[in-house]
Structures are given as C-alpha cells and as structure tokens.
Short mmCIF file of C-alpha atoms in Angstrom, two decimals:
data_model
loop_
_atom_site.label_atom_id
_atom_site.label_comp_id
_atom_site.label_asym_id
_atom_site.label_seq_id
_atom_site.Cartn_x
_atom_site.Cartn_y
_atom_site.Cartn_z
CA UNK A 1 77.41 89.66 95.12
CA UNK A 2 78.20 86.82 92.43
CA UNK A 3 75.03 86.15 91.05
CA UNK A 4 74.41 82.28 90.43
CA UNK A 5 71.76 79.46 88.77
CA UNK A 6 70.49 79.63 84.91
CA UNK A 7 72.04 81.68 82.48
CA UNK A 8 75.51 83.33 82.75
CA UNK A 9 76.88 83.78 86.13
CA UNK A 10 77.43 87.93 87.28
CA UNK A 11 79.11 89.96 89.55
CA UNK A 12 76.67 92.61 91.41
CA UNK A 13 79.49 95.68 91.77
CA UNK A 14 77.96 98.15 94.11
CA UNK A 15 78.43 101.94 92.32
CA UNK A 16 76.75 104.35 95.03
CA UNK A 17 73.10 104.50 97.00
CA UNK A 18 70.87 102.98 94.99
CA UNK A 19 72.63 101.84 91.74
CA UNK A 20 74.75 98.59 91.38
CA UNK A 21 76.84 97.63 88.03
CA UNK A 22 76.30 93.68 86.88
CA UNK A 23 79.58 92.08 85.42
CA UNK A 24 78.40 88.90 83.02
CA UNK A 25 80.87 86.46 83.78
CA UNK A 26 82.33 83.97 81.36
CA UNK A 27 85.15 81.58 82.38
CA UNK A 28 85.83 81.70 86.10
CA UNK A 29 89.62 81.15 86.69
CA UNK A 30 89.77 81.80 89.54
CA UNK A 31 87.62 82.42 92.93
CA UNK A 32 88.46 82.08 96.70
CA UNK A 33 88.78 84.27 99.74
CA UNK A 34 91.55 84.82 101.18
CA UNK A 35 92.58 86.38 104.57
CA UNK A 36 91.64 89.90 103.70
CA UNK A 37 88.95 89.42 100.97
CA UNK A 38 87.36 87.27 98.53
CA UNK A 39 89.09 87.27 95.35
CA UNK A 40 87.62 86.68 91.81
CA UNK A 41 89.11 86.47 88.20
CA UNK A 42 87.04 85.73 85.09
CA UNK A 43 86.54 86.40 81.70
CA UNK A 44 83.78 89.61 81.45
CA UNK A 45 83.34 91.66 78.59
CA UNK A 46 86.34 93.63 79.16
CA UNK A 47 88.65 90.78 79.10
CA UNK A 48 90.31 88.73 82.12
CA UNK A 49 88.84 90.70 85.12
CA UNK A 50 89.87 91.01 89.03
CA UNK A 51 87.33 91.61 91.37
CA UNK A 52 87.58 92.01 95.39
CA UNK A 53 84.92 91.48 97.20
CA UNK A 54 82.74 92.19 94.57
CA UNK A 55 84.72 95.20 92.94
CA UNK A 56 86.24 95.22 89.63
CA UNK A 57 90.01 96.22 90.68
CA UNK A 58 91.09 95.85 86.74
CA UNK A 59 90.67 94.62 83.33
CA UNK A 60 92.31 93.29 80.51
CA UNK A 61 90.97 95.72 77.94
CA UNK A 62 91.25 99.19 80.33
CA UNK A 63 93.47 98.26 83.17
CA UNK A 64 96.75 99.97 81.32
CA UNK A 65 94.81 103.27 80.99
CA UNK A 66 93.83 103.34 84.79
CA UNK A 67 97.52 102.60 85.62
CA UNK A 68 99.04 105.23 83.42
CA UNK A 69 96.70 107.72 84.48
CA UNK A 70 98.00 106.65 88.39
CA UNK A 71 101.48 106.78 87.50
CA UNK A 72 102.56 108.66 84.82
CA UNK A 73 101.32 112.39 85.77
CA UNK A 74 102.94 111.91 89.28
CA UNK A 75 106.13 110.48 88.08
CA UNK A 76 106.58 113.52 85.58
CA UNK A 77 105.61 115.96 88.36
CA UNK A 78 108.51 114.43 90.56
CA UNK A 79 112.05 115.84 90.54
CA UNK A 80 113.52 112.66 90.27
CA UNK A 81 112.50 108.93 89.79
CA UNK A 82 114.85 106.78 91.07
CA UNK A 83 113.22 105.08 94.14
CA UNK A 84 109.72 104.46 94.29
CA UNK A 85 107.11 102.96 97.08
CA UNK A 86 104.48 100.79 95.58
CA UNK A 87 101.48 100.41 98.39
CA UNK A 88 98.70 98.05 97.33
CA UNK A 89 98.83 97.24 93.24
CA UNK A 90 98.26 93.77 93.58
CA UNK A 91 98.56 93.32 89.89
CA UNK A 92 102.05 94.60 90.08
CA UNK A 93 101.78 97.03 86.56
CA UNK A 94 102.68 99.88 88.47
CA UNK A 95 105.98 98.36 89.33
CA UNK A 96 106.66 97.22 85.62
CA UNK A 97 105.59 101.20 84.50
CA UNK A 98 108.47 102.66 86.98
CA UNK A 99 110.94 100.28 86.54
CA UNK A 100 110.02 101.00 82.93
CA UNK A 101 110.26 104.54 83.80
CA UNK A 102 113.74 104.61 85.06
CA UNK A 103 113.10 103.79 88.50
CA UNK A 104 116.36 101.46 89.91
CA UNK A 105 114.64 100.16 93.10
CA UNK A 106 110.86 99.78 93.43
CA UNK A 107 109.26 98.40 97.12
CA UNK A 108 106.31 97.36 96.39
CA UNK A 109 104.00 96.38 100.05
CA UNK A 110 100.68 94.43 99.42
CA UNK A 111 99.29 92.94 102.79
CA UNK A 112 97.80 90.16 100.78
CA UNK A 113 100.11 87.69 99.50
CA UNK A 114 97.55 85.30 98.31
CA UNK A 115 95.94 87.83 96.23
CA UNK A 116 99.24 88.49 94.68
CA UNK A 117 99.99 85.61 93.62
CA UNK A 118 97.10 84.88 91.55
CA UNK A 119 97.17 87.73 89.96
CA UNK A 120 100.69 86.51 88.72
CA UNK A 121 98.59 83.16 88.20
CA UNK A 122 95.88 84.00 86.58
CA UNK A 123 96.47 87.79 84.74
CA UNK A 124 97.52 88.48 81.44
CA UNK A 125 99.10 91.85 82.47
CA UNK A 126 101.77 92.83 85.27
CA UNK A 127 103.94 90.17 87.30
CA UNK A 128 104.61 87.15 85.69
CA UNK A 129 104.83 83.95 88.10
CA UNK A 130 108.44 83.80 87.99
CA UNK A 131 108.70 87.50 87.91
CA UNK A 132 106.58 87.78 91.50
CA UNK A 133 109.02 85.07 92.40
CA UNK A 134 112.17 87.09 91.89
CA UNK A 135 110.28 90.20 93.25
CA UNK A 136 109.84 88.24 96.66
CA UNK A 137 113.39 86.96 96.62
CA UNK A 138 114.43 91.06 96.01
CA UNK A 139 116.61 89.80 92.96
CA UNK A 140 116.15 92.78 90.76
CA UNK A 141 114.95 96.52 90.86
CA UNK A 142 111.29 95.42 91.77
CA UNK A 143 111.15 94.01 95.80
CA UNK A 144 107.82 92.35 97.00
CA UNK A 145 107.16 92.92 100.86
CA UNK A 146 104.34 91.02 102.18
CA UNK A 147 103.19 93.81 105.34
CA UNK A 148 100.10 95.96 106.00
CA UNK A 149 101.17 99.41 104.23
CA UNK A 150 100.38 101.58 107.44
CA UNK A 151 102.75 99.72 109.44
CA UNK A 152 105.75 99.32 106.54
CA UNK A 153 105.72 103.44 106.29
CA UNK A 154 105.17 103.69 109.89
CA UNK A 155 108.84 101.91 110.34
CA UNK A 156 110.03 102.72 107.11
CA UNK A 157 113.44 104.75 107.02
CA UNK A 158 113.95 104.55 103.51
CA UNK A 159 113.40 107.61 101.25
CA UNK A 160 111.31 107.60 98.01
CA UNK A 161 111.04 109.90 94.93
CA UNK A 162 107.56 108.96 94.25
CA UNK A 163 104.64 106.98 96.75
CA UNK A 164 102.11 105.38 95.04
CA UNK A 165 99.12 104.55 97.00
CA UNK A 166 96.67 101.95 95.15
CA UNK A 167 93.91 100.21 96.83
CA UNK A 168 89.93 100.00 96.85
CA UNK A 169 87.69 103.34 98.01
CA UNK A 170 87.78 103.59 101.58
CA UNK A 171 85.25 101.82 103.33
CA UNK A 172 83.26 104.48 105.63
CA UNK A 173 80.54 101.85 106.74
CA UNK A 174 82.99 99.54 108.01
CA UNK A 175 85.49 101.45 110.45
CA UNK A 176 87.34 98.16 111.11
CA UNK A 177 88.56 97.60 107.81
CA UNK A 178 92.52 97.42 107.47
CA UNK A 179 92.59 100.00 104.13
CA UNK A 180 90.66 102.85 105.56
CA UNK A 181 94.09 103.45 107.73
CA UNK A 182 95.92 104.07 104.39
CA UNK A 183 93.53 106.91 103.55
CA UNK A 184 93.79 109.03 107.06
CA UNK A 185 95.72 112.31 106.90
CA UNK A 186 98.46 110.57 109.56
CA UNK A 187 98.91 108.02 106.78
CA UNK A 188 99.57 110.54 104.07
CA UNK A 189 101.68 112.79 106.73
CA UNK A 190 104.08 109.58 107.41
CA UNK A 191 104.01 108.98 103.48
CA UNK A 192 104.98 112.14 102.91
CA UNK A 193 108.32 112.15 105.64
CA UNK A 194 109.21 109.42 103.22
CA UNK A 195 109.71 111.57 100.16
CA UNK A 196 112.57 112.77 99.12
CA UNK A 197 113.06 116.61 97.95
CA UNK A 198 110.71 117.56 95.27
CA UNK A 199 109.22 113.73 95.43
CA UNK A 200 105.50 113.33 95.44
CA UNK A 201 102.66 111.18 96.79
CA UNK A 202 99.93 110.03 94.92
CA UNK A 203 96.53 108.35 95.75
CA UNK A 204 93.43 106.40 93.92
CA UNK A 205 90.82 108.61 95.08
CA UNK A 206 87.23 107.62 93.94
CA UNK A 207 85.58 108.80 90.94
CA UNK A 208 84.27 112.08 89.82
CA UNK A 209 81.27 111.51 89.46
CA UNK A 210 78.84 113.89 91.35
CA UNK A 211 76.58 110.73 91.90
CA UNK A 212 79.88 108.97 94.02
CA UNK A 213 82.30 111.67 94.65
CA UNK A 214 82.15 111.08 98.48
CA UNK A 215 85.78 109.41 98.52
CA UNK A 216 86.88 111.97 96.03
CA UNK A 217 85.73 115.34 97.96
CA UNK A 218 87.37 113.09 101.33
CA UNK A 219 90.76 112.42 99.75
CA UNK A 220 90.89 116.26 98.35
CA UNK A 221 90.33 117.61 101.48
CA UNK A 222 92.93 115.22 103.46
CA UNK A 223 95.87 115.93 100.76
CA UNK A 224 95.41 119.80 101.33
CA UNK A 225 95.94 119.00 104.91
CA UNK A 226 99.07 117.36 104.38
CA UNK A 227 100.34 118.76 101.57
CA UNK A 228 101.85 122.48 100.18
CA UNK A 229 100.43 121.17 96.82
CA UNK A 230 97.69 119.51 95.04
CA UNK A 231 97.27 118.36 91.81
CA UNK A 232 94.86 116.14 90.40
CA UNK A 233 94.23 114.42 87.71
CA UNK A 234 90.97 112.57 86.17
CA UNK A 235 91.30 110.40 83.41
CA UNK A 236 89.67 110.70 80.25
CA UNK A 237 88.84 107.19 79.12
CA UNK A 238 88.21 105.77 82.44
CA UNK A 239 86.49 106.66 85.83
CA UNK A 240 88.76 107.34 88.13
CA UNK A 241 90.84 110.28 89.87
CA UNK A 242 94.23 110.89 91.42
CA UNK A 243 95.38 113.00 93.42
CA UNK A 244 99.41 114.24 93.46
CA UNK A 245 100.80 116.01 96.88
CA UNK A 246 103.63 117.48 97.68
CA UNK A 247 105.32 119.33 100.02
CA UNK A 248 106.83 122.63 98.19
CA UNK A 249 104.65 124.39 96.10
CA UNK A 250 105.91 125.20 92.35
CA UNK A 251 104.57 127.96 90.68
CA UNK A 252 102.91 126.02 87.61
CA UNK A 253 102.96 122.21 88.23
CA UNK A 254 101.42 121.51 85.02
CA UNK A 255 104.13 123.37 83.25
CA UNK A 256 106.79 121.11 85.30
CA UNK A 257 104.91 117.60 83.85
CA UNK A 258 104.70 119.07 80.66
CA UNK A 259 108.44 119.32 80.58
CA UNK A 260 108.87 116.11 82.19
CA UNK A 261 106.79 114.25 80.48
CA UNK A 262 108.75 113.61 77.10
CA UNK A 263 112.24 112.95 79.31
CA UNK A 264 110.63 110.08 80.69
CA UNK A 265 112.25 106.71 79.25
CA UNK A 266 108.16 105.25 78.67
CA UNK A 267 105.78 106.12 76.26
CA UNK A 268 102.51 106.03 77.34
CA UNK A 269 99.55 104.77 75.20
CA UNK A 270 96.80 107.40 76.97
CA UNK A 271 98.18 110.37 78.05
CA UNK A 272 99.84 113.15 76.50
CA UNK A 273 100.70 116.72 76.40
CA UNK A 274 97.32 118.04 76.04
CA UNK A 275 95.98 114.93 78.47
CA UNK A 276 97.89 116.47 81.01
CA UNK A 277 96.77 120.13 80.32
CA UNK A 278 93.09 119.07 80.20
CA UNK A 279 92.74 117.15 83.10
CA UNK A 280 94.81 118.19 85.66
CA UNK A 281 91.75 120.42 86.87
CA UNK A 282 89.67 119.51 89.77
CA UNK A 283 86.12 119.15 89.01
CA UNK A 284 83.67 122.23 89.85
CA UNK A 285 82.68 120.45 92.76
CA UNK A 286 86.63 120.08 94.56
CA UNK A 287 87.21 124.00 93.26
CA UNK A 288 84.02 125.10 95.12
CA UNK A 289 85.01 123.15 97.91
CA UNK A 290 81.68 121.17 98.35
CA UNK A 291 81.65 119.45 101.57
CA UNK A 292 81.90 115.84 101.94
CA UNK A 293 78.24 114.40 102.74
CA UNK A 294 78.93 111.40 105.10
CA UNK A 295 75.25 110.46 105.65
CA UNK A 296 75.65 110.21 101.85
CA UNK A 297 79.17 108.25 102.07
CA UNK A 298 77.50 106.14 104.57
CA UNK A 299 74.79 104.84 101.90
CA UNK A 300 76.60 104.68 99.31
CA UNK A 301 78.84 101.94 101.07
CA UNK A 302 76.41 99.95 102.64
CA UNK A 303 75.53 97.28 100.19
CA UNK A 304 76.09 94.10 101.99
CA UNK A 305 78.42 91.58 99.97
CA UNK A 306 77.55 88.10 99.65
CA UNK A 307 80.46 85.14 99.47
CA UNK A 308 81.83 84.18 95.65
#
C-alpha cells in the first residue's frame, strides 16, 4: 500500500501476520502497473528502490549483497560456469555477476518486459538502457527472452551449468498467481533436467526468520524432493536465504566452494572464505525439520495491496 496526503509519501511492505515495514519515499521516478504488477521506483533511505506490488525487490545501498549472496555460493559449488539460466532478475545484476564470472552465454527469461525496462530506465545498478537493448537483440553473452519461466524450461532443450531462480515469495493466498508455478517441485524437477553434470539450481527462498520462515521451511522441503543435495546459504548482512540443489551428492560441498571460490574471475565485496563456512548451515528450524504451518503461510500473505 503507497501511503499518500501530508507529509512524505510511504510504501506499506507487508513482513508476516501482523507486522508491516513502512518505506518513506522521496523522489518517485517512477510508478505504473504493468501487466503482471504494479511497479514502483523511488528514492527511500536505502537509495533508488524497486518495489512490486508493494515489495521492496532491491536497493541501491544493499541490492549487490543480496545478489552475491544468490549467485556467488552456487556458481562456486558448480563444476563449471559456462552457460547459465537467469529466471526472473528483473534488474539484470545477476547477468552482469556471471558474465562477470566467466559465464559465455547467459539466458536470462523475465515474463515482464515492461518491468524490465525501467529498471534499465530508472536503476543505477544492472542493465543499462542500451545494454537491455543489445540483451534483447542477443548481441553479446547476455540474451533477454521475454516468456513466463515455467513455460521457457518446460520447452527448453538447452543445457545450463548453473539455474538461477529470482522472483518474489510465493504467493500461498493467491493460487492464481503466475510465480507460484516457478516454486512447485515439477518446476524445480524440469529445472533440474536442464543442468548439465555437476551444474546446480538455485532459488530465493524467503527469509529466516522464525517470525516468516513459511516460504523458507516450503522451498527446503521441495529441493530435498528434487534434489540428491542441498545446500543453503543465509546471508549475513541481509535477510534473505538460498537454497543450492543438485543432483549428485559430494561428500563436503562446502569444501568444493571453498576451493572454487578464489578460481572464480569476480571478487565479491560480501562473501568470503569464512562467509561461506558460516553460513552455509540451515537454521535450527530446517535441521529439525519443522513443518511448514500453512494456516500460518496463509496469514502471513493475506494483506490486501492497494494500487500505487
């Protein structure tokens, strides 16, 4: 909900049942739905901000550390990096970290091609306009497909060292929305026919939070139904966690990213050797296997959400 009338304009960003987060907004550059959602970018506190319907997706001052901590553990688990599927993203960094990272071909499939774009528009980080432009024209490493992700893997017979799946928590309250398809075990068992041997995928999947670890405790039990291996990771300056699959299990996972990690041709600015040792444990919670509470889910996904 953007809050409006005397005094600074705010974003209402629902958290879980009961407890909302409000975004002060400064300069609004941009705000408009489009197909799929209502998109928002304006100045906040934490820099140039996206929001979709009424979630902050990234930010100027932290959105580098939340990328990192998506990319970087999985791409130094995988045995190669060479090709790499990009599903959601909007703001395109993860394709600038694997081209970065060595990858020579990146396909990156966002169903919303407005949204896209102004994020090229309006963002001081990832695509630049004529970057996106030479994405969508697939001159260069990096190509742009416009398509709903379920459907481009569905047909898909390409093969890919490492799938990266970016987009919102799933939306339990509303079963018709498009994005709780990419979060179904038959979405991460047709992700996974794409990989290559010793590739991995890897998912956004909520926060750990006891409070709002309903998507979290979902995700972790889907991945161990699809996949011979788990590994998560949680970063340490932001709020989110990641999951890694993949198919063979290795006997020390953590060991393989730890050797990885310095052969990769980046540098990250947050994550490290002992990064990587620290957090690649699941919380108590995921090791005791607590169940997944989805009267709980329900509520916390049930704030209604207002137009921008």
């Amino acid at each position: 909900m953007v809050e409006r009338g005397a005094g600074p304009r705010a974003v209402v960003e629902p958290l879980a049942a009961g407890m909302t987060r409000r975004w002060e907004l400064g300069a609004v550059h941009h705000a408009a739905r489009t197909r799929y959602q209502r998109v928002l970018i304006a100045d906040t506190a934490h820099g140039v901000t996206l929001f979709c319907d009424d979630e902050r997706q990234s930010s100027e001052a932290t959105q580098l550390v939340y990328h990192e901590a998506l990319f970087v553990p999985a791409a130094a688990l995988a045995a190669r990096l060479d090709r790499v599927l990009v599903i959601g993203s909007s703001e395109g960094v993860v394709s600038q970290l694997a081209v970065d990272a060595g990858a020579t071909l990146v396909d990156h499939v966002d169903i919303d091609a407005d949204c896209v774009r102004v994020c090229a528009a309006h963002l001081p980080y990832g695509y630049t306009p004529a970057e996106l432009v030479a994405a969508e024209r697939h001159h260069g490493p990096v190509r742009v497909h416009y398509a709903d992700g379920a459907e481009f893997v569905e047909r898909c017979d390409q093969r890919y060292d490492v799938v990266v799946v970016d987009l919102p928590d799933e939306r339990p309250t509303e079963p018709d929305a498009q994005l709780n398809r990419l979060y179904t075990a038959p979405f991460l068992q047709r992700c996974a026919a794409l990989l290559t041997d010793g590739g991995v995928v890897v998912s956004q999947a909520g926060s750990p939070a006891m409070w709002r670890d309903d998507s979290l405790r979902a995700a972790w039990r889907r991945f161990h139904e699809v996949f011979a291996q788990v590994v998560p990771y949680t970063s340490d300056e932001h709020e989110w966690a990641f999951l890694i699959g993949r198919s063979t299990a290795g006997p020390d996972p953590v060991g393989e990213m730890l050797t990885r990690l310095p052969r990769l041709a980046i540098h990250p600015t947050s994550i490290d050797a002992d990064s990587l040792r620290s957090r690649a444990v699941p919380s108590f919670r995921l090791r005791n296997h607590a169940p997944v509470d989805h009267d709980e889910a329900a509520s916390a996904q049930s704030y209604p959400a207002d137009v921008c």
